[in-house]
mmCIF file of N, CA and C in Angstrom:
data_model
loop_
_atom_site.group_PDB
_atom_site.id
_atom_site.type_symbol
_atom_site.label_atom_id
_atom_site.label_comp_id
_atom_site.label_asym_id
_atom_site.label_seq_id
_atom_site.Cartn_x
_atom_site.Cartn_y
_atom_site.Cartn_z
ATOM 1 N N UNK A 59 86.426 -241.015 199.374
ATOM 2 C CA UNK A 59 85.979 -239.936 200.245
ATOM 3 C C UNK A 59 86.372 -238.594 199.647
ATOM 4 N N UNK A 60 85.457 -237.636 199.748
ATOM 5 C CA UNK A 60 85.729 -236.293 199.240
ATOM 6 C C UNK A 60 86.657 -235.539 200.177
ATOM 7 N N UNK A 61 87.597 -234.832 199.580
ATOM 8 C CA UNK A 61 88.545 -234.040 200.357
ATOM 9 C C UNK A 61 87.886 -232.727 200.773
ATOM 10 N N UNK A 62 88.048 -232.320 202.034
ATOM 11 C CA UNK A 62 87.466 -231.048 202.477
ATOM 12 C C UNK A 62 88.065 -229.865 201.720
ATOM 13 N N UNK A 63 87.204 -228.910 201.388
ATOM 14 C CA UNK A 63 87.647 -227.668 200.761
ATOM 15 C C UNK A 63 87.213 -226.534 201.675
ATOM 16 N N UNK A 64 88.155 -225.700 202.078
ATOM 17 C CA UNK A 64 87.893 -224.620 203.020
ATOM 18 C C UNK A 64 87.690 -223.304 202.290
ATOM 19 N N UNK A 65 86.861 -222.422 202.880
ATOM 20 C CA UNK A 65 86.523 -221.138 202.267
ATOM 21 C C UNK A 65 86.663 -220.020 203.285
ATOM 22 N N UNK A 66 87.047 -218.849 202.790
ATOM 23 C CA UNK A 66 87.203 -217.668 203.620
ATOM 24 C C UNK A 66 86.299 -216.575 203.051
ATOM 25 N N UNK A 67 85.390 -216.083 203.860
ATOM 26 C CA UNK A 67 84.519 -214.992 203.443
ATOM 27 C C UNK A 67 85.372 -213.752 203.210
ATOM 28 N N UNK A 68 85.254 -213.106 202.031
ATOM 29 C CA UNK A 68 86.015 -211.865 201.812
ATOM 30 C C UNK A 68 85.681 -210.837 202.896
ATOM 31 N N UNK A 69 86.689 -210.077 203.306
ATOM 32 C CA UNK A 69 86.482 -209.077 204.356
ATOM 33 C C UNK A 69 86.839 -209.645 205.708
ATOM 34 N N UNK A 70 85.858 -209.741 206.605
ATOM 35 C CA UNK A 70 86.130 -210.185 207.971
ATOM 36 C C UNK A 70 86.717 -211.588 208.018
ATOM 37 N N UNK A 71 86.382 -212.447 207.071
ATOM 38 C CA UNK A 71 86.913 -213.806 207.052
ATOM 39 C C UNK A 71 88.416 -213.838 206.874
ATOM 40 N N UNK A 72 88.929 -212.880 206.111
ATOM 41 C CA UNK A 72 90.378 -212.795 205.914
ATOM 42 C C UNK A 72 91.062 -212.434 207.231
ATOM 43 N N UNK A 73 90.441 -211.531 207.989
ATOM 44 C CA UNK A 73 90.978 -211.184 209.308
ATOM 45 C C UNK A 73 90.990 -212.414 210.220
ATOM 46 N N UNK A 74 89.878 -213.143 210.236
ATOM 47 C CA UNK A 74 89.781 -214.327 211.104
ATOM 48 C C UNK A 74 90.847 -215.366 210.738
ATOM 49 N N UNK A 75 91.051 -215.569 209.437
ATOM 50 C CA UNK A 75 92.058 -216.531 209.000
ATOM 51 C C UNK A 75 93.459 -216.080 209.415
ATOM 52 N N UNK A 76 93.776 -214.828 209.143
ATOM 53 C CA UNK A 76 95.121 -214.323 209.416
ATOM 54 C C UNK A 76 95.432 -214.197 210.901
ATOM 55 N N UNK A 77 94.441 -213.825 211.697
ATOM 56 C CA UNK A 77 94.691 -213.561 213.114
ATOM 57 C C UNK A 77 94.276 -214.683 214.054
ATOM 58 N N UNK A 78 93.268 -215.455 213.663
ATOM 59 C CA UNK A 78 92.775 -216.504 214.541
ATOM 60 C C UNK A 78 92.924 -217.904 213.939
ATOM 61 N N UNK A 79 93.416 -217.973 212.707
ATOM 62 C CA UNK A 79 93.736 -219.222 212.023
ATOM 63 C C UNK A 79 92.541 -220.176 211.897
ATOM 64 N N UNK A 80 91.406 -219.630 211.430
ATOM 65 C CA UNK A 80 90.288 -220.516 211.106
ATOM 66 C C UNK A 80 89.553 -220.023 209.877
ATOM 67 N N UNK A 81 88.923 -220.950 209.188
ATOM 68 C CA UNK A 81 88.160 -220.667 207.980
ATOM 69 C C UNK A 81 86.697 -220.431 208.332
ATOM 70 N N UNK A 82 85.976 -219.832 207.412
ATOM 71 C CA UNK A 82 84.563 -219.539 207.646
ATOM 72 C C UNK A 82 83.640 -220.663 207.192
ATOM 73 N N UNK A 83 84.110 -221.510 206.262
ATOM 74 C CA UNK A 83 83.254 -222.594 205.778
ATOM 75 C C UNK A 83 84.115 -223.745 205.290
ATOM 76 N N UNK A 84 83.505 -224.925 205.283
ATOM 77 C CA UNK A 84 84.136 -226.109 204.711
ATOM 78 C C UNK A 84 83.071 -226.858 203.929
ATOM 79 N N UNK A 85 83.481 -227.375 202.776
ATOM 80 C CA UNK A 85 82.583 -228.195 201.963
ATOM 81 C C UNK A 85 83.210 -229.573 201.826
ATOM 82 N N UNK A 86 82.419 -230.589 202.162
ATOM 83 C CA UNK A 86 82.840 -231.974 202.001
ATOM 84 C C UNK A 86 81.708 -232.661 201.244
ATOM 85 N N UNK A 87 81.984 -233.039 200.012
ATOM 86 C CA UNK A 87 80.923 -233.613 199.193
ATOM 87 C C UNK A 87 79.838 -232.581 198.971
ATOM 88 N N UNK A 88 78.594 -232.948 199.311
ATOM 89 C CA UNK A 88 77.478 -232.021 199.118
ATOM 90 C C UNK A 88 77.133 -231.230 200.378
ATOM 91 N N UNK A 89 77.933 -231.375 201.417
ATOM 92 C CA UNK A 89 77.642 -230.762 202.717
ATOM 93 C C UNK A 89 78.527 -229.531 202.948
ATOM 94 N N UNK A 90 77.905 -228.426 203.331
ATOM 95 C CA UNK A 90 78.622 -227.197 203.674
ATOM 96 C C UNK A 90 78.344 -226.885 205.137
ATOM 97 N N UNK A 91 79.416 -226.734 205.907
ATOM 98 C CA UNK A 91 79.332 -226.330 207.315
ATOM 99 C C UNK A 91 79.993 -224.964 207.426
ATOM 100 N N UNK A 92 79.366 -224.057 208.161
ATOM 101 C CA UNK A 92 79.999 -222.753 208.334
ATOM 102 C C UNK A 92 80.323 -222.518 209.800
ATOM 103 N N UNK A 93 81.331 -221.684 210.023
ATOM 104 C CA UNK A 93 81.664 -221.234 211.369
ATOM 105 C C UNK A 93 80.543 -220.338 211.865
ATOM 106 N N UNK A 94 80.453 -220.199 213.179
ATOM 107 C CA UNK A 94 79.450 -219.304 213.737
ATOM 108 C C UNK A 94 79.637 -217.888 213.219
ATOM 109 N N UNK A 95 78.524 -217.273 212.839
ATOM 110 C CA UNK A 95 78.555 -215.919 212.312
ATOM 111 C C UNK A 95 77.867 -214.987 213.302
ATOM 112 N N UNK A 96 78.572 -213.918 213.653
ATOM 113 C CA UNK A 96 78.012 -212.915 214.542
ATOM 114 C C UNK A 96 77.491 -211.733 213.743
ATOM 115 N N UNK A 97 77.059 -210.719 214.470
ATOM 116 C CA UNK A 97 76.500 -209.535 213.827
ATOM 117 C C UNK A 97 77.522 -208.469 213.510
ATOM 118 N N UNK A 98 78.718 -208.859 213.139
ATOM 119 C CA UNK A 98 79.793 -207.910 212.847
ATOM 120 C C UNK A 98 79.795 -207.506 211.379
ATOM 121 N N UNK A 99 80.442 -206.357 211.110
ATOM 122 C CA UNK A 99 80.696 -205.955 209.732
ATOM 123 C C UNK A 99 82.143 -206.307 209.402
ATOM 124 N N UNK A 100 82.627 -205.860 208.251
ATOM 125 C CA UNK A 100 83.993 -206.215 207.842
ATOM 126 C C UNK A 100 85.066 -205.629 208.757
ATOM 127 N N UNK A 101 84.710 -204.618 209.548
ATOM 128 C CA UNK A 101 85.650 -204.026 210.504
ATOM 129 C C UNK A 101 85.435 -204.557 211.916
ATOM 130 N N UNK A 102 84.648 -205.633 212.027
ATOM 131 C CA UNK A 102 84.300 -206.269 213.297
ATOM 132 C C UNK A 102 83.550 -205.331 214.245
ATOM 133 N N UNK A 103 82.851 -204.362 213.661
ATOM 134 C CA UNK A 103 81.973 -203.486 214.433
ATOM 135 C C UNK A 103 80.606 -204.157 214.538
ATOM 136 N N UNK A 104 79.997 -204.071 215.710
ATOM 137 C CA UNK A 104 78.722 -204.733 215.980
ATOM 138 C C UNK A 104 77.695 -203.670 216.353
ATOM 139 N N UNK A 105 76.516 -203.694 215.727
ATOM 140 C CA UNK A 105 75.510 -202.680 216.055
ATOM 141 C C UNK A 105 74.998 -202.820 217.487
ATOM 142 N N UNK A 106 74.394 -201.769 217.992
ATOM 143 C CA UNK A 106 73.854 -201.756 219.360
ATOM 144 C C UNK A 106 72.607 -202.613 219.494
ATOM 145 N N UNK A 107 71.680 -202.461 218.576
ATOM 146 C CA UNK A 107 70.370 -203.106 218.708
ATOM 147 C C UNK A 107 70.461 -204.612 218.487
ATOM 148 N N UNK A 108 69.752 -205.364 219.321
ATOM 149 C CA UNK A 108 69.730 -206.819 219.186
ATOM 150 C C UNK A 108 69.176 -207.234 217.830
ATOM 151 N N UNK A 109 68.114 -206.607 217.381
ATOM 152 C CA UNK A 109 67.534 -206.937 216.070
ATOM 153 C C UNK A 109 68.549 -206.704 214.956
ATOM 154 N N UNK A 110 69.309 -205.618 215.038
ATOM 155 C CA UNK A 110 70.330 -205.332 214.020
ATOM 156 C C UNK A 110 71.474 -206.340 214.081
ATOM 157 N N UNK A 111 71.836 -206.786 215.280
ATOM 158 C CA UNK A 111 72.883 -207.814 215.416
ATOM 159 C C UNK A 111 72.443 -209.107 214.728
ATOM 160 N N UNK A 112 71.191 -209.497 214.962
ATOM 161 C CA UNK A 112 70.675 -210.728 214.366
ATOM 162 C C UNK A 112 70.604 -210.597 212.850
ATOM 163 N N UNK A 113 70.090 -209.482 212.364
ATOM 164 C CA UNK A 113 69.975 -209.263 210.915
ATOM 165 C C UNK A 113 71.346 -209.297 210.243
ATOM 166 N N UNK A 114 72.353 -208.693 210.890
ATOM 167 C CA UNK A 114 73.708 -208.713 210.317
ATOM 168 C C UNK A 114 74.276 -210.122 210.313
ATOM 169 N N UNK A 115 74.009 -210.898 211.356
ATOM 170 C CA UNK A 115 74.465 -212.290 211.381
ATOM 171 C C UNK A 115 73.861 -213.069 210.209
ATOM 172 N N UNK A 116 72.587 -212.855 209.909
ATOM 173 C CA UNK A 116 71.957 -213.522 208.768
ATOM 174 C C UNK A 116 72.611 -213.100 207.457
ATOM 175 N N UNK A 117 72.945 -211.812 207.320
ATOM 176 C CA UNK A 117 73.636 -211.357 206.099
ATOM 177 C C UNK A 117 75.019 -212.000 206.005
ATOM 178 N N UNK A 118 75.709 -212.140 207.138
ATOM 179 C CA UNK A 118 77.031 -212.777 207.131
ATOM 180 C C UNK A 118 76.916 -214.255 206.765
ATOM 181 N N UNK A 119 75.868 -214.914 207.229
ATOM 182 C CA UNK A 119 75.647 -216.312 206.830
ATOM 183 C C UNK A 119 75.462 -216.388 205.325
ATOM 184 N N UNK A 120 74.658 -215.492 204.786
ATOM 185 C CA UNK A 120 74.424 -215.493 203.338
ATOM 186 C C UNK A 120 75.736 -215.314 202.569
ATOM 187 N N UNK A 121 76.555 -214.377 202.985
ATOM 188 C CA UNK A 121 77.859 -214.140 202.331
ATOM 189 C C UNK A 121 78.746 -215.375 202.413
ATOM 190 N N UNK A 122 78.781 -215.991 203.586
ATOM 191 C CA UNK A 122 79.647 -217.152 203.789
ATOM 192 C C UNK A 122 79.151 -218.347 202.975
ATOM 193 N N UNK A 123 77.849 -218.580 202.969
ATOM 194 C CA UNK A 123 77.295 -219.658 202.143
ATOM 195 C C UNK A 123 77.631 -219.435 200.671
ATOM 196 N N UNK A 124 77.448 -218.214 200.194
ATOM 197 C CA UNK A 124 77.756 -217.908 198.784
ATOM 198 C C UNK A 124 79.215 -218.191 198.467
ATOM 199 N N UNK A 125 80.118 -217.865 199.384
ATOM 200 C CA UNK A 125 81.550 -218.110 199.186
ATOM 201 C C UNK A 125 81.811 -219.598 198.950
ATOM 202 N N UNK A 126 81.007 -220.455 199.606
ATOM 203 C CA UNK A 126 81.186 -221.910 199.501
ATOM 204 C C UNK A 126 80.268 -222.544 198.453
ATOM 205 N N UNK A 127 79.572 -221.721 197.660
ATOM 206 C CA UNK A 127 78.728 -222.251 196.589
ATOM 207 C C UNK A 127 77.361 -222.728 197.049
ATOM 208 N N UNK A 128 76.866 -222.167 198.146
ATOM 209 C CA UNK A 128 75.560 -222.553 198.679
ATOM 210 C C UNK A 128 74.728 -221.302 198.926
ATOM 211 N N UNK A 129 73.499 -221.513 199.353
ATOM 212 C CA UNK A 129 72.614 -220.406 199.689
ATOM 213 C C UNK A 129 71.649 -220.825 200.775
ATOM 214 N N UNK A 130 70.858 -219.881 201.216
ATOM 215 C CA UNK A 130 69.870 -220.172 202.255
ATOM 216 C C UNK A 130 68.920 -221.290 201.846
ATOM 217 N N UNK A 131 68.656 -221.426 200.563
ATOM 218 C CA UNK A 131 67.738 -222.483 200.109
ATOM 219 C C UNK A 131 68.282 -223.884 200.380
ATOM 220 N N UNK A 132 69.582 -223.980 200.660
ATOM 221 C CA UNK A 132 70.219 -225.263 200.934
ATOM 222 C C UNK A 132 70.358 -225.565 202.429
ATOM 223 N N UNK A 133 70.008 -224.615 203.292
ATOM 224 C CA UNK A 133 70.200 -224.764 204.737
ATOM 225 C C UNK A 133 69.215 -225.783 205.298
ATOM 226 N N UNK A 134 69.766 -226.753 206.038
ATOM 227 C CA UNK A 134 68.931 -227.796 206.652
ATOM 228 C C UNK A 134 68.972 -227.753 208.176
ATOM 229 N N UNK A 135 69.980 -227.097 208.753
ATOM 230 C CA UNK A 135 70.150 -227.100 210.210
ATOM 231 C C UNK A 135 70.713 -225.760 210.647
ATOM 232 N N UNK A 136 70.137 -225.197 211.702
ATOM 233 C CA UNK A 136 70.588 -223.930 212.277
ATOM 234 C C UNK A 136 70.839 -224.143 213.771
ATOM 235 N N UNK A 137 71.990 -223.693 214.243
ATOM 236 C CA UNK A 137 72.268 -223.584 215.673
ATOM 237 C C UNK A 137 72.422 -222.097 215.964
ATOM 238 N N UNK A 138 71.704 -221.592 216.953
ATOM 239 C CA UNK A 138 71.885 -220.191 217.346
ATOM 240 C C UNK A 138 72.245 -220.135 218.821
ATOM 241 N N UNK A 139 73.193 -219.260 219.129
ATOM 242 C CA UNK A 139 73.735 -219.109 220.474
ATOM 243 C C UNK A 139 73.420 -217.686 220.936
ATOM 244 N N UNK A 140 72.822 -217.564 222.122
ATOM 245 C CA UNK A 140 72.303 -216.276 222.580
ATOM 246 C C UNK A 140 72.829 -215.938 223.964
ATOM 247 N N UNK A 141 73.349 -214.713 224.116
ATOM 248 C CA UNK A 141 73.756 -214.178 225.410
ATOM 249 C C UNK A 141 72.617 -213.287 225.901
ATOM 250 N N UNK A 142 72.264 -213.420 227.161
ATOM 251 C CA UNK A 142 71.253 -212.531 227.724
ATOM 252 C C UNK A 142 69.852 -213.105 227.721
ATOM 253 N N UNK A 143 69.746 -214.388 227.486
ATOM 254 C CA UNK A 143 68.434 -215.016 227.547
ATOM 255 C C UNK A 143 67.641 -214.862 226.265
ATOM 256 N N UNK A 144 66.345 -215.067 226.396
ATOM 257 C CA UNK A 144 65.471 -215.109 225.229
ATOM 258 C C UNK A 144 64.276 -214.171 225.390
ATOM 259 N N UNK A 145 64.535 -212.851 225.368
ATOM 260 C CA UNK A 145 63.391 -211.950 225.370
ATOM 261 C C UNK A 145 62.577 -212.210 224.094
ATOM 262 N N UNK A 146 61.292 -211.871 224.080
ATOM 263 C CA UNK A 146 60.441 -212.151 222.910
ATOM 264 C C UNK A 146 61.038 -211.660 221.589
ATOM 265 N N UNK A 147 61.803 -210.572 221.646
ATOM 266 C CA UNK A 147 62.412 -210.016 220.430
ATOM 267 C C UNK A 147 63.289 -211.043 219.715
ATOM 268 N N UNK A 148 63.982 -211.898 220.456
ATOM 269 C CA UNK A 148 64.888 -212.870 219.844
ATOM 270 C C UNK A 148 64.134 -213.764 218.869
ATOM 271 N N UNK A 149 63.121 -214.452 219.347
ATOM 272 C CA UNK A 149 62.385 -215.355 218.453
ATOM 273 C C UNK A 149 61.605 -214.596 217.396
ATOM 274 N N UNK A 150 61.085 -213.419 217.736
ATOM 275 C CA UNK A 150 60.362 -212.621 216.740
ATOM 276 C C UNK A 150 61.258 -212.322 215.540
ATOM 277 N N UNK A 151 62.475 -211.850 215.815
ATOM 278 C CA UNK A 151 63.400 -211.492 214.738
ATOM 279 C C UNK A 151 63.909 -212.744 214.022
ATOM 280 N N UNK A 152 64.297 -213.761 214.781
ATOM 281 C CA UNK A 152 64.798 -214.994 214.158
ATOM 282 C C UNK A 152 63.757 -215.582 213.198
ATOM 283 N N UNK A 153 62.523 -215.701 213.660
ATOM 284 C CA UNK A 153 61.477 -216.312 212.830
ATOM 285 C C UNK A 153 61.174 -215.445 211.616
ATOM 286 N N UNK A 154 61.130 -214.136 211.796
ATOM 287 C CA UNK A 154 60.912 -213.234 210.653
ATOM 288 C C UNK A 154 61.998 -213.450 209.593
ATOM 289 N N UNK A 155 63.258 -213.562 210.039
ATOM 290 C CA UNK A 155 64.362 -213.741 209.093
ATOM 291 C C UNK A 155 64.377 -215.148 208.507
ATOM 292 N N UNK A 156 64.013 -216.164 209.284
ATOM 293 C CA UNK A 156 63.871 -217.513 208.717
ATOM 294 C C UNK A 156 62.883 -217.464 207.557
ATOM 295 N N UNK A 157 61.732 -216.843 207.778
ATOM 296 C CA UNK A 157 60.689 -216.785 206.733
ATOM 297 C C UNK A 157 61.149 -215.966 205.532
ATOM 298 N N UNK A 158 61.947 -214.937 205.781
ATOM 299 C CA UNK A 158 62.464 -214.120 204.680
ATOM 300 C C UNK A 158 63.497 -214.891 203.851
ATOM 301 N N UNK A 159 64.481 -215.491 204.526
ATOM 302 C CA UNK A 159 65.575 -216.159 203.824
ATOM 303 C C UNK A 159 65.234 -217.577 203.371
ATOM 304 N N UNK A 160 64.286 -218.220 204.026
ATOM 305 C CA UNK A 160 63.924 -219.602 203.691
ATOM 306 C C UNK A 160 62.396 -219.729 203.577
ATOM 307 N N UNK A 161 61.800 -219.024 202.613
ATOM 308 C CA UNK A 161 60.340 -219.017 202.516
ATOM 309 C C UNK A 161 59.738 -220.364 202.118
ATOM 310 N N UNK A 162 60.527 -221.233 201.534
ATOM 311 C CA UNK A 162 59.992 -222.488 201.002
ATOM 312 C C UNK A 162 60.303 -223.717 201.848
ATOM 313 N N UNK A 163 61.012 -223.523 202.953
ATOM 314 C CA UNK A 163 61.267 -224.658 203.844
ATOM 315 C C UNK A 163 61.603 -224.161 205.248
ATOM 316 N N UNK A 164 61.444 -225.050 206.223
ATOM 317 C CA UNK A 164 61.763 -224.740 207.617
ATOM 318 C C UNK A 164 62.853 -225.715 208.065
ATOM 319 N N UNK A 165 64.062 -225.209 208.363
ATOM 320 C CA UNK A 165 65.160 -226.088 208.782
ATOM 321 C C UNK A 165 64.932 -226.585 210.200
ATOM 322 N N UNK A 166 65.743 -227.544 210.626
ATOM 323 C CA UNK A 166 65.758 -227.869 212.045
ATOM 324 C C UNK A 166 66.563 -226.769 212.740
ATOM 325 N N UNK A 167 66.263 -226.539 214.036
ATOM 326 C CA UNK A 167 66.860 -225.409 214.739
ATOM 327 C C UNK A 167 67.100 -225.771 216.192
ATOM 328 N N UNK A 168 68.311 -225.504 216.659
ATOM 329 C CA UNK A 168 68.648 -225.635 218.067
ATOM 330 C C UNK A 168 69.056 -224.259 218.559
ATOM 331 N N UNK A 169 68.414 -223.804 219.627
ATOM 332 C CA UNK A 169 68.630 -222.476 220.188
ATOM 333 C C UNK A 169 69.221 -222.649 221.590
ATOM 334 N N UNK A 170 70.397 -222.061 221.813
ATOM 335 C CA UNK A 170 71.101 -222.257 223.087
ATOM 336 C C UNK A 170 71.403 -220.920 223.756
ATOM 337 N N UNK A 171 71.189 -220.849 225.064
ATOM 338 C CA UNK A 171 71.626 -219.706 225.843
ATOM 339 C C UNK A 171 73.043 -219.962 226.333
ATOM 340 N N UNK A 172 73.902 -218.962 226.203
ATOM 341 C CA UNK A 172 75.300 -219.092 226.616
ATOM 342 C C UNK A 172 75.701 -217.882 227.459
ATOM 343 N N UNK A 173 76.769 -218.039 228.232
ATOM 344 C CA UNK A 173 77.233 -216.956 229.105
ATOM 345 C C UNK A 173 77.958 -215.858 228.331
ATOM 346 N N UNK A 174 78.703 -216.239 227.290
ATOM 347 C CA UNK A 174 79.490 -215.254 226.551
ATOM 348 C C UNK A 174 79.822 -215.802 225.170
ATOM 349 N N UNK A 175 80.159 -214.880 224.261
ATOM 350 C CA UNK A 175 80.622 -215.235 222.917
ATOM 351 C C UNK A 175 81.989 -214.569 222.700
ATOM 352 N N UNK A 176 82.553 -214.718 221.518
ATOM 353 C CA UNK A 176 83.946 -214.346 221.269
ATOM 354 C C UNK A 176 84.265 -212.864 221.478
ATOM 355 N N UNK A 177 83.345 -211.982 221.140
ATOM 356 C CA UNK A 177 83.576 -210.551 221.322
ATOM 357 C C UNK A 177 82.642 -210.038 222.420
ATOM 358 N N UNK A 178 83.101 -209.099 223.228
ATOM 359 C CA UNK A 178 82.307 -208.668 224.383
ATOM 360 C C UNK A 178 80.917 -208.124 224.039
ATOM 361 N N UNK A 179 80.752 -207.527 222.854
ATOM 362 C CA UNK A 179 79.458 -206.937 222.493
ATOM 363 C C UNK A 179 78.560 -207.902 221.708
ATOM 364 N N UNK A 180 79.030 -209.128 221.487
ATOM 365 C CA UNK A 180 78.203 -210.109 220.777
ATOM 366 C C UNK A 180 77.095 -210.619 221.692
ATOM 367 N N UNK A 181 75.869 -210.701 221.129
ATOM 368 C CA UNK A 181 74.754 -211.318 221.852
ATOM 369 C C UNK A 181 74.150 -212.462 221.055
ATOM 370 N N UNK A 182 74.640 -212.651 219.809
ATOM 371 C CA UNK A 182 74.112 -213.700 218.928
ATOM 372 C C UNK A 182 75.251 -214.267 218.087
ATOM 373 N N UNK A 183 75.222 -215.567 217.893
ATOM 374 C CA UNK A 183 76.109 -216.232 216.934
ATOM 375 C C UNK A 183 75.299 -217.375 216.332
ATOM 376 N N UNK A 184 75.392 -217.512 215.012
ATOM 377 C CA UNK A 184 74.591 -218.507 214.312
ATOM 378 C C UNK A 184 75.500 -219.296 213.385
ATOM 379 N N UNK A 185 75.316 -220.638 213.405
ATOM 380 C CA UNK A 185 76.021 -221.491 212.443
ATOM 381 C C UNK A 185 74.998 -222.369 211.757
ATOM 382 N N UNK A 186 75.265 -222.688 210.506
ATOM 383 C CA UNK A 186 74.325 -223.503 209.741
ATOM 384 C C UNK A 186 75.046 -224.620 209.006
ATOM 385 N N UNK A 187 74.246 -225.614 208.648
ATOM 386 C CA UNK A 187 74.668 -226.691 207.765
ATOM 387 C C UNK A 187 73.780 -226.628 206.534
ATOM 388 N N UNK A 188 74.400 -226.755 205.377
ATOM 389 C CA UNK A 188 73.651 -226.744 204.106
ATOM 390 C C UNK A 188 74.016 -227.977 203.305
ATOM 391 N N UNK A 189 73.056 -228.464 202.536
ATOM 392 C CA UNK A 189 73.272 -229.579 201.613
ATOM 393 C C UNK A 189 73.041 -229.038 200.211
ATOM 394 N N UNK A 190 74.104 -229.114 199.393
ATOM 395 C CA UNK A 190 74.043 -228.584 198.033
ATOM 396 C C UNK A 190 73.909 -229.757 197.072
ATOM 397 N N UNK A 191 72.811 -229.804 196.312
ATOM 398 C CA UNK A 191 72.635 -230.949 195.380
ATOM 399 C C UNK A 191 73.674 -230.980 194.271
#
């Protein structure tokens, strides 16, 4: 059995590790699992606009995948968690970014509405699973 290897995204990931004691990604064999990524920057600031929050979460996923030796092209499963329901903007932005980051494949996707996320201004959190050949 392959031993798990944990990864910390430079910047905000170091804060999460030091203050909340968790890693941003784990690789076991060819499988990479990442922690939920919100729309924060390295200072844990979150933009006002929902579209900007989602776009930043996608950039954070990309950074975290790269830290673990993977990329969007390896993503097979997406879970997204949404506060405030599903106005049309949510799927419009999510699908636009799926097509941008994964133009050659469509992952499986589970979309969940939740009452709250870790930070009061968060409205989106996304976690993915990737398979690296």
